PDB file of C-alpha atoms in Angstrom:
ATOM      1  CA  MET U  14      -2.058  30.018  -8.782  1.00 53.00           C
ATOM      2  CA  GLN U  15      -5.732  29.276  -9.467  1.00 55.00           C
ATOM      3  CA  GLN U  16      -5.394  31.234 -12.518  1.00 55.00           C
ATOM      4  CA  ALA U  17      -2.292  29.584 -13.599  1.00 53.00           C
ATOM      5  CA  VAL U  18      -4.222  25.748 -13.007  1.00 56.00           C
ATOM      6  CA  ILE U  19      -7.247  27.197 -15.133  1.00 58.00           C
ATOM      7  CA  ALA U  20      -4.918  28.791 -17.824  1.00 47.00           C
ATOM      8  CA  ASN U  21      -2.700  25.074 -18.567  1.00 56.00           C
ATOM      9  CA  ALA U  22      -6.668  23.234 -18.823  1.00 63.00           C
ATOM     10  CA  ALA U  23      -6.453  23.229 -22.470  1.00 65.00           C
ATOM     11  CA  GLN U  24      -3.171  22.010 -22.326  1.00 78.00           C
ATOM     12  CA  ALA U  25      -3.798  18.940 -19.770  1.00 85.00           C
ATOM     13  CA  ILE U  26      -3.346  16.276 -20.038  1.00 91.00           C
ATOM     14  CA  HIS U  27      -7.164  14.165 -20.636  1.00 93.00           C
ATOM     15  CA  TRP U  28      -7.667  10.927 -18.658  1.00 94.00           C
ATOM     16  CA  ALA U  29     -10.603   9.980 -20.258  1.00 92.00           C
ATOM     17  CA  ASP U  30      -8.251  10.286 -23.562  1.00 93.00           C
ATOM     18  CA  LEU U  31      -5.837   7.122 -22.211  1.00 94.00           C
ATOM     19  CA  GLY U  32      -8.581   4.281 -23.087  1.00 93.00           C
ATOM     20  CA  LEU U  33      -8.591   2.975 -19.744  1.00 93.00           C
ATOM     21  CA  ASN U  34     -11.490   0.751 -18.489  1.00 92.00           C
ATOM     22  CA  PRO U  35     -11.604  -0.119 -15.562  1.00 88.00           C
ATOM     23  CA  ILE U  36     -12.877  -2.961 -16.374  1.00 88.00           C
ATOM     24  CA  ALA U  37     -10.227  -5.846 -17.375  1.00 89.00           C
ATOM     25  CA  LEU U  38     -12.869  -8.156 -18.655  1.00 87.00           C
ATOM     26  CA  ASP U  39     -16.420  -7.328 -19.143  1.00 85.00           C
ATOM     27  CA  LEU U  40     -18.101 -11.704 -19.576  1.00 82.00           C
ATOM     28  CA  GLY U  41     -21.428 -10.043 -19.139  1.00 78.00           C
ATOM     29  CA  PHE U  42     -22.572 -12.173 -16.198  1.00 76.00           C
ATOM     30  CA  LEU U  43     -18.773 -11.578 -13.745  1.00 76.00           C
ATOM     31  CA  GLN U  44     -16.843  -8.569 -14.472  1.00 81.00           C
ATOM     32  CA  ILE U  45     -12.828  -9.412 -13.585  1.00 84.00           C
ATOM     33  CA  HIS U  46     -11.889  -5.445 -12.271  1.00 82.00           C
ATOM     34  CA  TRP U  47      -8.239  -4.558 -12.519  1.00 87.00           C
ATOM     35  CA  TYR U  48      -8.709  -3.321  -8.609  1.00 82.00           C
ATOM     36  CA  SER U  49      -8.783  -7.649  -8.516  1.00 83.00           C
ATOM     37  CA  LEU U  50      -6.253  -8.383 -10.784  1.00 90.00           C
ATOM     38  CA  ALA U  51      -3.842  -5.830  -9.117  1.00 90.00           C
ATOM     39  CA  TYR U  52      -4.305  -7.433  -5.332  1.00 85.00           C
ATOM     40  CA  ILE U  53      -4.067 -10.950  -7.142  1.00 88.00           C
ATOM     41  CA  ALA U  54      -0.791  -9.652  -9.241  1.00 94.00           C
ATOM     42  CA  GLY U  55       0.745  -8.336  -5.658  1.00 92.00           C
ATOM     43  CA  ILE U  56       0.037 -11.207  -3.640  1.00 91.00           C
ATOM     44  CA  LEU U  57       1.272 -14.022  -6.227  1.00 93.00           C
ATOM     45  CA  LEU U  58       4.279 -11.873  -6.714  1.00 96.00           C
ATOM     46  CA  GLY U  59       4.738 -11.065  -3.163  1.00 94.00           C
ATOM     47  CA  TRP U  60       4.452 -14.725  -2.105  1.00 94.00           C
ATOM     48  CA  TYR U  61       6.970 -15.579  -5.408  1.00 96.00           C
ATOM     49  CA  TYR U  62       9.503 -13.326  -4.141  1.00 97.00           C
ATOM     50  CA  LEU U  63       9.131 -14.378  -0.569  1.00 96.00           C
ATOM     51  CA  THR U  64      10.134 -17.604  -1.700  1.00 96.00           C
ATOM     52  CA  ARG U  65      13.585 -16.206  -2.703  1.00 97.00           C
ATOM     53  CA  LEU U  66      14.051 -14.545   0.808  1.00 97.00           C
ATOM     54  CA  ILE U  67      13.211 -17.405   2.686  1.00 96.00           C
ATOM     55  CA  ALA U  68      15.445 -19.282   0.468  1.00 96.00           C
ATOM     56  CA  GLN U  69      18.734 -17.768   1.660  1.00 94.00           C
ATOM     57  CA  PRO U  70      20.446 -18.776   4.837  1.00 92.00           C
ATOM     58  CA  GLY U  71      18.815 -18.244   9.015  1.00 92.00           C
ATOM     59  CA  ALA U  72      15.602 -17.543   7.028  1.00 95.00           C
ATOM     60  CA  PRO U  73      13.023 -17.437  10.069  1.00 95.00           C
ATOM     61  CA  MET U  74      10.333 -19.959   8.279  1.00 96.00           C
ATOM     62  CA  ALA U  75      10.495 -22.815   5.951  1.00 94.00           C
ATOM     63  CA  ARG U  76       8.882 -22.801   2.527  1.00 93.00           C
ATOM     64  CA  ARG U  77       5.687 -24.101   4.315  1.00 93.00           C
ATOM     65  CA  HIS U  78       4.717 -21.279   6.566  1.00 94.00           C
ATOM     66  CA  ALA U  79       5.339 -18.584   3.300  1.00 93.00           C
ATOM     67  CA  ASP U  80       2.440 -21.294   2.176  1.00 90.00           C
ATOM     68  CA  ASP U  81      -0.038 -20.541   4.850  1.00 92.00           C
ATOM     69  CA  LEU U  82       0.861 -17.134   5.634  1.00 92.00           C
ATOM     70  CA  VAL U  83       0.272 -16.492   1.934  1.00 90.00           C
ATOM     71  CA  PHE U  84      -3.696 -17.101   3.124  1.00 91.00           C
ATOM     72  CA  TYR U  85      -3.506 -15.346   6.444  1.00 91.00           C
ATOM     73  CA  ALA U  86      -2.038 -11.953   5.129  1.00 89.00           C
ATOM     74  CA  THR U  87      -4.553 -11.900   1.786  1.00 88.00           C
ATOM     75  CA  LEU U  88      -7.247 -12.561   4.857  1.00 88.00           C
ATOM     76  CA  GLY U  89      -5.956  -9.985   6.381  1.00 87.00           C
ATOM     77  CA  ILE U  90      -5.402  -7.147   3.778  1.00 85.00           C
ATOM     78  CA  LEU U  91      -9.327  -7.255   2.570  1.00 83.00           C
ATOM     79  CA  ILE U  92     -10.797  -7.887   5.973  1.00 85.00           C
ATOM     80  CA  GLY U  93      -8.341  -4.830   7.737  1.00 81.00           C
ATOM     81  CA  GLY U  94      -7.601  -3.070   4.723  1.00 80.00           C
ATOM     82  CA  ARG U  95     -11.837  -2.123   3.835  1.00 79.00           C
ATOM     83  CA  LEU U  96     -13.186  -1.628   7.799  1.00 81.00           C
ATOM     84  CA  ALA U  97     -10.331   0.571   8.376  1.00 76.00           C
ATOM     85  CA  TYR U  98     -11.253   2.511   5.159  1.00 77.00           C
ATOM     86  CA  VAL U  99     -14.979   2.321   6.489  1.00 75.00           C
ATOM     87  CA  PHE U 100     -14.489   3.767   9.752  1.00 76.00           C
ATOM     88  CA  PHE U 101     -12.105   5.772   9.179  1.00 71.00           C
ATOM     89  CA  TYR U 102     -12.594   7.390   5.673  1.00 72.00           C
ATOM     90  CA  GLN U 103     -16.462   6.442   4.579  1.00 74.00           C
ATOM     91  CA  PRO U 104     -18.270   5.724   7.812  1.00 75.00           C
ATOM     92  CA  ASP U 105     -21.247   6.466   5.872  1.00 75.00           C
ATOM     93  CA  ILE U 106     -21.265   2.914   4.581  1.00 76.00           C
ATOM     94  CA  LEU U 107     -22.643   1.090   7.270  1.00 69.00           C
ATOM     95  CA  LEU U 108     -25.812   2.545   6.629  1.00 68.00           C
ATOM     96  CA  HIS U 109     -25.782  -0.012   3.998  1.00 72.00           C
ATOM     97  CA  PRO U 110     -24.007  -2.639   5.580  1.00 73.00           C
ATOM     98  CA  LEU U 111     -23.551  -5.363   2.498  1.00 71.00           C
ATOM     99  CA  ASP U 112     -21.281  -2.088   0.716  1.00 67.00           C
ATOM    100  CA  VAL U 113     -18.548  -2.628   3.416  1.00 71.00           C
ATOM    101  CA  LEU U 114     -18.526  -6.463   1.068  1.00 65.00           C
ATOM    102  CA  LYS U 115     -18.040  -4.713  -2.689  1.00 67.00           C
ATOM    103  CA  LEU U 116     -14.576  -4.816  -2.222  1.00 63.00           C
ATOM    104  CA  TRP U 117     -14.631  -4.232  -6.835  1.00 59.00           C
ATOM    105  CA  GLN U 118     -15.639  -0.774  -6.052  1.00 60.00           C
ATOM    106  CA  GLY U 119     -12.636   0.659  -4.696  1.00 60.00           C
ATOM    107  CA  GLY U 120     -12.429   1.894  -1.091  1.00 69.00           C
ATOM    108  CA  MET U 121      -9.358  -0.055   0.798  1.00 72.00           C
ATOM    109  CA  SER U 122      -6.661   1.654   3.644  1.00 76.00           C
ATOM    110  CA  PHE U 123      -2.968   0.613   3.682  1.00 72.00           C
ATOM    111  CA  HIS U 124      -2.944   0.929   7.269  1.00 73.00           C
ATOM    112  CA  GLY U 125      -5.875  -1.204   7.791  1.00 80.00           C
ATOM    113  CA  GLY U 126      -3.937  -4.116   5.978  1.00 82.00           C
ATOM    114  CA  ALA U 127      -0.841  -3.408   7.130  1.00 83.00           C
ATOM    115  CA  LEU U 128      -2.738  -4.113  10.746  1.00 87.00           C
ATOM    116  CA  GLY U 129      -4.258  -7.099   9.255  1.00 89.00           C
ATOM    117  CA  VAL U 130      -1.161  -8.534   7.859  1.00 90.00           C
ATOM    118  CA  ALA U 131       0.540  -7.778  11.516  1.00 90.00           C
ATOM    119  CA  ALA U 132      -2.075  -9.517  12.647  1.00 92.00           C
ATOM    120  CA  GLY U 133      -1.546 -12.837  10.244  1.00 91.00           C
ATOM    121  CA  ILE U 134       1.746 -13.119  10.586  1.00 92.00           C
ATOM    122  CA  PHE U 135       1.107 -12.997  14.631  1.00 93.00           C
ATOM    123  CA  TYR U 136      -1.343 -15.638  14.388  1.00 93.00           C
ATOM    124  CA  MET U 137       0.503 -18.207  12.342  1.00 93.00           C
ATOM    125  CA  ALA U 138       3.778 -17.191  14.063  1.00 94.00           C
ATOM    126  CA  ARG U 139       2.595 -17.839  17.524  1.00 93.00           C
ATOM    127  CA  ARG U 140       0.528 -21.247  16.118  1.00 93.00           C
ATOM    128  CA  ASN U 141       4.200 -22.653  14.939  1.00 94.00           C
ATOM    129  CA  GLY U 142       6.295 -20.652  17.450  1.00 94.00           C
ATOM    130  CA  LEU U 143       8.351 -18.889  15.112  1.00 95.00           C
ATOM    131  CA  SER U 144       9.845 -15.285  15.881  1.00 94.00           C
ATOM    132  CA  TRP U 145       6.915 -13.103  14.044  1.00 94.00           C
ATOM    133  CA  LEU U 146       9.001 -10.156  14.018  1.00 95.00           C
ATOM    134  CA  ARG U 147      12.141 -11.559  12.135  1.00 96.00           C
ATOM    135  CA  ILE U 148       8.979 -13.082   9.329  1.00 96.00           C
ATOM    136  CA  HIS U 149       7.454  -9.142   9.271  1.00 96.00           C
ATOM    137  CA  ASP U 150      10.961  -8.620   8.003  1.00 97.00           C
ATOM    138  CA  TYR U 151      10.999 -10.722   5.462  1.00 97.00           C
ATOM    139  CA  VAL U 152       7.104  -9.624   4.327  1.00 95.00           C
ATOM    140  CA  ALA U 153       7.949  -5.756   4.806  1.00 96.00           C
ATOM    141  CA  CYS U 154      10.264  -6.506   1.902  1.00 98.00           C
ATOM    142  CA  CYS U 155       7.557  -7.539  -0.069  1.00 96.00           C
ATOM    143  CA  ALA U 156       5.152  -5.738   0.475  1.00 95.00           C
ATOM    144  CA  PRO U 157       6.357  -2.604  -2.976  1.00 97.00           C
ATOM    145  CA  PHE U 158       4.987  -5.282  -4.787  1.00 96.00           C
ATOM    146  CA  GLY U 159       1.042  -4.859  -3.960  1.00 92.00           C
ATOM    147  CA  LEU U 160       1.445  -1.503  -2.551  1.00 94.00           C
ATOM    148  CA  PHE U 161       2.515  -0.564  -6.776  1.00 97.00           C
ATOM    149  CA  PHE U 162       0.328  -2.421  -8.917  1.00 95.00           C
ATOM    150  CA  GLY U 163      -2.924  -1.451  -6.093  1.00 91.00           C
ATOM    151  CA  ARG U 164      -1.488   2.380  -7.391  1.00 94.00           C
ATOM    152  CA  ILE U 165      -1.351   2.066 -10.954  1.00 96.00           C
ATOM    153  CA  ALA U 166      -4.973   0.336  -9.845  1.00 92.00           C
ATOM    154  CA  ASN U 167      -5.879   3.502  -8.442  1.00 91.00           C
ATOM    155  CA  PHE U 168      -4.835   5.800 -11.761  1.00 95.00           C
ATOM    156  CA  VAL U 169      -6.025   2.791 -14.481  1.00 94.00           C
ATOM    157  CA  ASN U 170      -9.873   3.704 -11.869  1.00 90.00           C
ATOM    158  CA  GLY U 171      -9.557   7.181 -12.525  1.00 92.00           C
ATOM    159  CA  GLU U 172      -9.771   7.800  -8.405  1.00 88.00           C
ATOM    160  CA  LEU U 173      -7.481   8.904  -5.420  1.00 87.00           C
ATOM    161  CA  TRP U 174      -7.423  11.855  -8.236  1.00 92.00           C
ATOM    162  CA  GLY U 175      -4.007  14.677  -6.656  1.00 94.00           C
ATOM    163  CA  ARG U 176      -4.699  18.331  -5.553  1.00 93.00           C
ATOM    164  CA  PRO U 177      -5.218  21.247  -9.126  1.00 94.00           C
ATOM    165  CA  THR U 178      -1.576  22.009 -10.077  1.00 94.00           C
ATOM    166  CA  ASP U 179      -0.350  23.269 -13.955  1.00 90.00           C
ATOM    167  CA  VAL U 180       2.837  21.202 -13.992  1.00 93.00           C
ATOM    168  CA  PRO U 181       3.080  19.682 -18.160  1.00 92.00           C
ATOM    169  CA  TRP U 182       1.692  16.437 -16.725  1.00 94.00           C
ATOM    170  CA  ALA U 183      -0.920  17.768 -15.392  1.00 95.00           C
ATOM    171  CA  MET U 184      -4.485  15.344 -15.870  1.00 95.00           C
ATOM    172  CA  ILE U 185      -7.927  16.236 -15.927  1.00 95.00           C
ATOM    173  CA  PHE U 186     -10.043  13.660 -14.343  1.00 95.00           C
ATOM    174  CA  PRO U 187     -13.397  12.727 -15.093  1.00 89.00           C
ATOM    175  CA  GLY U 188     -14.765  12.639 -12.195  1.00 83.00           C
ATOM    176  CA  ALA U 189     -12.746  15.354 -10.353  1.00 83.00           C
ATOM    177  CA  PRO U 190     -14.140  18.699  -9.283  1.00 80.00           C
ATOM    178  CA  ASP U 191     -14.330  21.805 -11.593  1.00 83.00           C
ATOM    179  CA  GLY U 192     -12.916  20.435 -14.346  1.00 87.00           C
ATOM    180  CA  LEU U 193      -9.243  21.552 -12.960  1.00 92.00           C
ATOM    181  CA  PRO U 194      -6.084  20.019 -14.069  1.00 94.00           C
ATOM    182  CA  ARG U 195      -4.773  17.944 -11.029  1.00 95.00           C
ATOM    183  CA  HIS U 196      -1.161  16.061  -9.780  1.00 96.00           C
ATOM    184  CA  PRO U 197      -1.361  12.479 -10.783  1.00 97.00           C
ATOM    185  CA  SER U 198      -1.049  11.325  -7.429  1.00 97.00           C
ATOM    186  CA  GLN U 199      -1.949   7.653  -7.847  1.00 97.00           C
ATOM    187  CA  LEU U 200       1.732   7.223  -9.931  1.00 97.00           C
ATOM    188  CA  TYR U 201       3.701   9.458  -7.835  1.00 98.00           C
ATOM    189  CA  GLU U 202       2.580   6.787  -4.864  1.00 97.00           C
ATOM    190  CA  ALA U 203       3.296   4.443  -7.440  1.00 97.00           C
ATOM    191  CA  GLY U 204       6.730   5.001  -7.746  1.00 98.00           C
ATOM    192  CA  LEU U 205       7.496   5.896  -4.140  1.00 97.00           C
ATOM    193  CA  GLU U 206       6.064   3.007  -2.125  1.00 96.00           C
ATOM    194  CA  GLY U 207       6.527   0.655  -4.840  1.00 96.00           C
ATOM    195  CA  ILE U 208       9.539   1.122  -7.346  1.00 98.00           C
ATOM    196  CA  VAL U 209      12.243   3.147  -5.091  1.00 98.00           C
ATOM    197  CA  LEU U 210      10.678   2.046  -1.301  1.00 98.00           C
ATOM    198  CA  GLY U 211      11.235  -1.476  -3.151  1.00 98.00           C
ATOM    199  CA  LEU U 212      14.693  -0.983  -4.627  1.00 98.00           C
ATOM    200  CA  VAL U 213      15.415   0.228  -0.990  1.00 98.00           C
ATOM    201  CA  LEU U 214      14.464  -2.676   0.997  1.00 98.00           C
ATOM    202  CA  SER U 215      16.153  -5.066  -1.438  1.00 98.00           C
ATOM    203  CA  PHE U 216      19.505  -3.454  -0.821  1.00 98.00           C
ATOM    204  CA  PHE U 217      19.407  -3.582   2.386  1.00 98.00           C
ATOM    205  CA  PHE U 218      18.610  -7.568   2.769  1.00 98.00           C
ATOM    206  CA  TRP U 219      20.534  -8.056   0.128  1.00 97.00           C
ATOM    207  CA  ARG U 220      24.030  -5.710  -0.092  1.00 96.00           C
ATOM    208  CA  THR U 221      23.934  -6.179   4.337  1.00 96.00           C
ATOM    209  CA  ASP U 222      23.358  -7.404   7.260  1.00 94.00           C
ATOM    210  CA  ALA U 223      19.599  -5.917   8.159  1.00 96.00           C
ATOM    211  CA  ARG U 224      18.075  -8.682   7.672  1.00 95.00           C
ATOM    212  CA  ASN U 225      19.778 -10.614  10.555  1.00 94.00           C
ATOM    213  CA  GLN U 226      19.253  -7.970  12.803  1.00 95.00           C
ATOM    214  CA  PRO U 227      15.544  -8.318  13.827  1.00 96.00           C
ATOM    215  CA  GLY U 228      13.156  -5.860  13.314  1.00 96.00           C
ATOM    216  CA  LYS U 229      15.115  -3.247  10.895  1.00 97.00           C
ATOM    217  CA  LEU U 230      13.534  -4.157   7.947  1.00 98.00           C
ATOM    218  CA  VAL U 231       9.976  -3.937   8.887  1.00 97.00           C
ATOM    219  CA  GLY U 232      11.362  -0.423  10.321  1.00 98.00           C
ATOM    220  CA  ILE U 233      13.049   0.384   7.327  1.00 98.00           C
ATOM    221  CA  PHE U 234       9.481   0.218   5.350  1.00 97.00           C
ATOM    222  CA  LEU U 235       7.495   1.138   8.367  1.00 96.00           C
ATOM    223  CA  LEU U 236       9.330   4.448   7.698  1.00 97.00           C
ATOM    224  CA  GLY U 237       9.859   4.263   4.037  1.00 97.00           C
ATOM    225  CA  TYR U 238       6.180   4.020   2.938  1.00 95.00           C
ATOM    226  CA  GLY U 239       5.103   6.511   5.961  1.00 95.00           C
ATOM    227  CA  LEU U 240       7.787   9.765   4.719  1.00 97.00           C
ATOM    228  CA  SER U 241       5.886   8.159   0.910  1.00 96.00           C
ATOM    229  CA  ARG U 242       2.806   9.267   1.992  1.00 93.00           C
ATOM    230  CA  PHE U 243       3.124  11.532   4.251  1.00 94.00           C
ATOM    231  CA  VAL U 244       5.242  13.615   1.420  1.00 95.00           C
ATOM    232  CA  VAL U 245       2.421  12.601  -1.699  1.00 95.00           C
ATOM    233  CA  GLU U 246      -0.129  13.522   0.779  1.00 93.00           C
ATOM    234  CA  TYR U 247       0.139  17.282  -0.767  1.00 93.00           C
ATOM    235  CA  PHE U 248       0.066  16.547  -3.544  1.00 95.00           C
ATOM    236  CA  ARG U 249      -2.664  14.199  -3.385  1.00 93.00           C
ATOM    237  CA  GLU U 250      -6.779  15.802  -3.032  1.00 89.00           C
ATOM    238  CA  PRO U 251      -8.092  14.795   0.826  1.00 83.00           C
ATOM    239  CA  ASP U 252     -10.563  12.826   1.030  1.00 70.00           C
ATOM    240  CA  ALA U 253     -13.801  14.727  -0.008  1.00 60.00           C
ATOM    241  CA  GLN U 254     -16.069  13.570   3.118  1.00 53.00           C
ATOM    242  CA  LEU U 255     -12.920  14.481   5.229  1.00 51.00           C
ATOM    243  CA  GLY U 256     -10.324  17.253   3.680  1.00 50.00           C
ATOM    244  CA  THR U 257      -8.068  18.584   6.326  1.00 58.00           C
ATOM    245  CA  LEU U 258      -8.652  17.706   9.655  1.00 61.00           C
ATOM    246  CA  SER U 259      -8.409  20.326  12.177  1.00 52.00           C
ATOM    247  CA  TRP U 260      -5.117  19.985  13.027  1.00 67.00           C
ATOM    248  CA  GLY U 261      -3.870  20.704   9.354  1.00 75.00           C
ATOM    249  CA  LEU U 262      -3.141  17.122   8.719  1.00 86.00           C
ATOM    250  CA  THR U 263      -4.826  15.010   5.892  1.00 86.00           C
ATOM    251  CA  MET U 264      -6.373  11.539   7.367  1.00 81.00           C
ATOM    252  CA  GLY U 265      -3.328   9.770   5.526  1.00 83.00           C
ATOM    253  CA  GLN U 266      -1.156  11.616   7.322  1.00 89.00           C
ATOM    254  CA  THR U 267      -2.689  11.669  10.442  1.00 88.00           C
ATOM    255  CA  LEU U 268      -3.010   7.236  10.259  1.00 85.00           C
ATOM    256  CA  THR U 269       0.737   7.539   8.597  1.00 91.00           C
ATOM    257  CA  VAL U 270       2.810   9.301  12.255  1.00 92.00           C
ATOM    258  CA  PRO U 271       3.075   6.100  14.546  1.00 93.00           C
ATOM    259  CA  MET U 272       4.147   3.918  11.243  1.00 93.00           C
ATOM    260  CA  LEU U 273       7.300   6.709  11.185  1.00 96.00           C
ATOM    261  CA  LEU U 274       7.716   6.828  14.761  1.00 97.00           C
ATOM    262  CA  GLY U 275       7.059   2.649  15.007  1.00 96.00           C
ATOM    263  CA  GLY U 276       9.693   2.425  11.986  1.00 97.00           C
ATOM    264  CA  LEU U 277      11.762   4.947  13.997  1.00 98.00           C
ATOM    265  CA  TYR U 278      11.961   3.208  17.079  1.00 98.00           C
ATOM    266  CA  LEU U 279      12.473  -0.342  15.631  1.00 97.00           C
ATOM    267  CA  ILE U 280      15.606   0.698  13.309  1.00 97.00           C
ATOM    268  CA  ALA U 281      17.071   2.488  15.573  1.00 97.00           C
ATOM    269  CA  THR U 282      16.409  -0.720  18.598  1.00 96.00           C
ATOM    270  CA  ALA U 283      17.248  -2.943  15.859  1.00 95.00           C
ATOM    271  CA  SER U 284      20.844  -3.997  17.249  1.00 89.00           C
ATOM    272  CA  LYS U 285      20.412  -4.365  20.508  1.00 89.00           C
ATOM    273  CA  ARG U 286      18.205  -7.643  19.448  1.00 86.00           C
ATOM    274  CA  THR U 287      19.675 -10.780  19.624  1.00 78.00           C
ATOM    275  CA  PRO U 288      21.556 -10.830  16.194  1.00 74.00           C
ATOM    276  CA  VAL U 289      20.338 -13.925  14.011  1.00 70.00           C
ATOM    277  CA  ASN U 290      23.667 -16.397  13.931  1.00 63.00           C
ATOM    278  CA  VAL U 291      24.020 -17.477  10.289  1.00 58.00           C
ATOM    279  CA  ASP U 292      26.519 -20.429   9.451  1.00 52.00           C
TER     280      ASP U 292
END
C-alpha cells in the first residue's frame, strides 16, 4: 500500500494548486477567516430553517423562543466546542491560557459543541417552561448546516486531512507529513454529516410523524452523525498528539460511542413517550 501511495504522488492533486486561502478578507488591521464565516453561515441558516420548522403545527416553541435559542446555542458552540478540543485533543494549549481564545486558528470539537448547545437548550427550555427534548428534535434538524460549512472550512484551511491513499482523487496537503497523497476526508465529512444527514432528517421531519414523537429526531441525528464520524475516522488522519488510542479507536471514534448508544436509545423509546397532539 505504501509503495502504491508513493507511486501515485506524481498524479495526486496538490491542495496548494487549488488557490484556496484560509483568509476570506484581509483589511490589514483585521483578517476575516473562512473558518469564522463558516460558523456564522451555519448559525444563520440554521436559525432560518428553525423558523420554518416551528411554523408547522405542534411546534414546541414560539418564534421569540427560537430567537433566544440562537444566542444560547451560539455560546454553547463556541465555549463547549473550544474547551472540549483543548481538554481532549490538545491540552498543551492550557500552558498558554490566552491561546484558548484564538478560535480563528481552528481547533473546535463537535462533541463539545453539541454538549454546549444541549446545555443552552436545557437552560432556555427550563426558563420558559418548554419541553427541552422536543426542542432538541427541531434543533437537530438544523445542525447539518453548521457541520457542512465547518468541514468545508477545514478543507479551505488545509487541515484535518486524511490518511495516505492511492485513490484517484488523493490530495497532497502542505502541512501533512511525508508529502504523501491523502484522502480529502474533510469533504467526506461535509458530504455525510452535512448533506446526507441533513436530507435524512428532512425526510423524517417533513414526510413522517417523527417530530410528534419526542426524542426521535435527535436520536436519528445522534445515530446518523455517530455512524458518519465513526466511519470517516478510518480515512481521517488521527490527531498527531494522540494517534490511535490503546483500545484501537481514535479519540473521535471514542467520543462518538456515547452518541451512538444515546441515539439508539432515543429512537427505541420514542414511541413510549407522550405523543404530541396536533390539531
